[in-house]
Coordinates of C-alpha atoms in Angstrom, one line a residue:
M79 CA 32.7 -44.0 -33.8
S80 CA 30.8 -40.9 -32.6
K81 CA 34.0 -38.8 -33.0
L82 CA 33.9 -39.6 -36.7
I83 CA 30.2 -38.8 -37.2
L84 CA 30.2 -35.5 -35.3
P85 CA 32.8 -33.7 -37.5
G86 CA 31.0 -35.0 -40.6
L87 CA 27.7 -33.7 -39.4
L88 CA 29.2 -30.4 -38.4
T89 CA 30.7 -30.0 -41.9
V90 CA 27.3 -30.8 -43.5
A91 CA 25.5 -28.3 -41.2
L92 CA 28.1 -25.6 -41.9
A93 CA 27.8 -26.2 -45.7
L94 CA 24.0 -26.0 -45.5
S95 CA 24.0 -22.8 -43.4
G96 CA 26.4 -21.0 -45.8
C97 CA 28.7 -20.3 -42.9
S98 CA 32.5 -21.1 -43.0
R99 CA 33.9 -23.2 -40.3
A100 CA 36.2 -20.4 -39.1
A101 CA 33.3 -17.9 -38.8
W102 CA 31.3 -20.5 -36.9
Q103 CA 34.2 -21.1 -34.5
R104 CA 34.6 -17.3 -33.9
G105 CA 30.9 -17.0 -33.2
L106 CA 31.1 -19.9 -30.8
A107 CA 34.1 -18.5 -29.0
G108 CA 32.4 -15.1 -28.7
A109 CA 29.4 -16.7 -27.2
A110 CA 31.5 -18.7 -24.7
Q111 CA 33.3 -15.4 -23.7
G112 CA 30.0 -13.6 -23.2
A113 CA 28.6 -16.4 -21.1
A114 CA 31.7 -16.5 -19.0
A115 CA 31.6 -12.7 -18.5
A116 CA 28.0 -12.6 -17.5
Q117 CA 27.4 -11.9 -13.9
P118 CA 24.5 -13.4 -12.0
V119 CA 21.8 -10.9 -11.2
P120 CA 21.3 -10.6 -7.5
P121 CA 17.7 -11.0 -6.3
P122 CA 15.9 -7.7 -5.5
E123 CA 16.0 -6.7 -1.8
P124 CA 12.6 -7.2 -0.1
T125 CA 10.6 -4.1 0.6
P126 CA 10.2 -3.4 4.3
A127 CA 6.8 -3.7 5.7
P128 CA 5.1 -0.4 6.2
K129 CA 5.2 1.0 9.7
P130 CA 1.8 1.3 11.3
I131 CA 0.7 4.9 12.0
T132 CA 0.0 5.5 15.6
V133 CA -2.3 8.3 16.9
T134 CA -2.3 9.8 20.4
C135 CA -5.8 9.4 21.9
Y136 CA -7.1 11.6 24.7
G137 CA -9.3 10.4 27.5
K138 CA -13.0 11.2 27.0
G139 CA -14.8 9.2 29.7
E140 CA -15.1 6.0 31.7
V141 CA -17.7 3.5 32.8
T142 CA -17.4 1.0 35.6
S143 CA -19.2 -2.3 35.2
G144 CA -18.6 -5.0 37.9
N145 CA -14.8 -5.6 38.3
N146 CA -13.9 -3.8 35.0
K147 CA -13.7 -0.2 33.9
I148 CA -14.0 0.8 30.3
C149 CA -12.0 3.9 29.4
Y150 CA -13.1 5.8 26.3
Y151 CA -10.8 7.9 24.1
D152 CA -11.0 10.4 21.3
C153 CA -8.4 9.6 18.5
L154 CA -8.6 12.5 16.1
G155 CA -12.3 12.1 15.6
S156 CA -12.6 8.3 15.9
G157 CA -13.1 6.5 19.1
A158 CA -11.2 3.9 21.0
A159 CA -11.9 2.0 24.3
V160 CA -9.7 0.1 26.7
T161 CA -10.8 -2.3 29.5
I162 CA -8.9 -2.2 32.7
P163 CA -9.5 -3.4 36.3
A164 CA -12.2 -1.3 38.1
V165 CA -9.7 -0.2 40.8
A166 CA -7.2 1.2 38.3
L167 CA -7.1 4.7 36.9
C168 CA -7.7 5.3 33.2
P169 CA -4.5 6.6 31.5
L170 CA -4.9 10.2 30.3
T171 CA -3.6 9.3 26.8
I172 CA -3.1 6.1 24.8
Q173 CA -1.4 5.3 21.5
H174 CA -3.8 3.7 19.0

């Protein structure tokens, strides 16, 4: 029964829209071809995480306290410190 109602409704819809059945079918066919030809858009590639900037720091001094030694460094105007065992030697440079 729905097969009989659908063409009748289609005819009424076409008559009300002022469009001929042939023009409607051409438009429908064109839309179907456009949908078939459409390519899916690939997702954008993730941006890589920024690489941290390292600075070479030069030894500035050391302080021994108990079993630890604190090595102080100058990193282009800012300071850095590293704690090592008291019997170890402070590295001359570190990357910070």
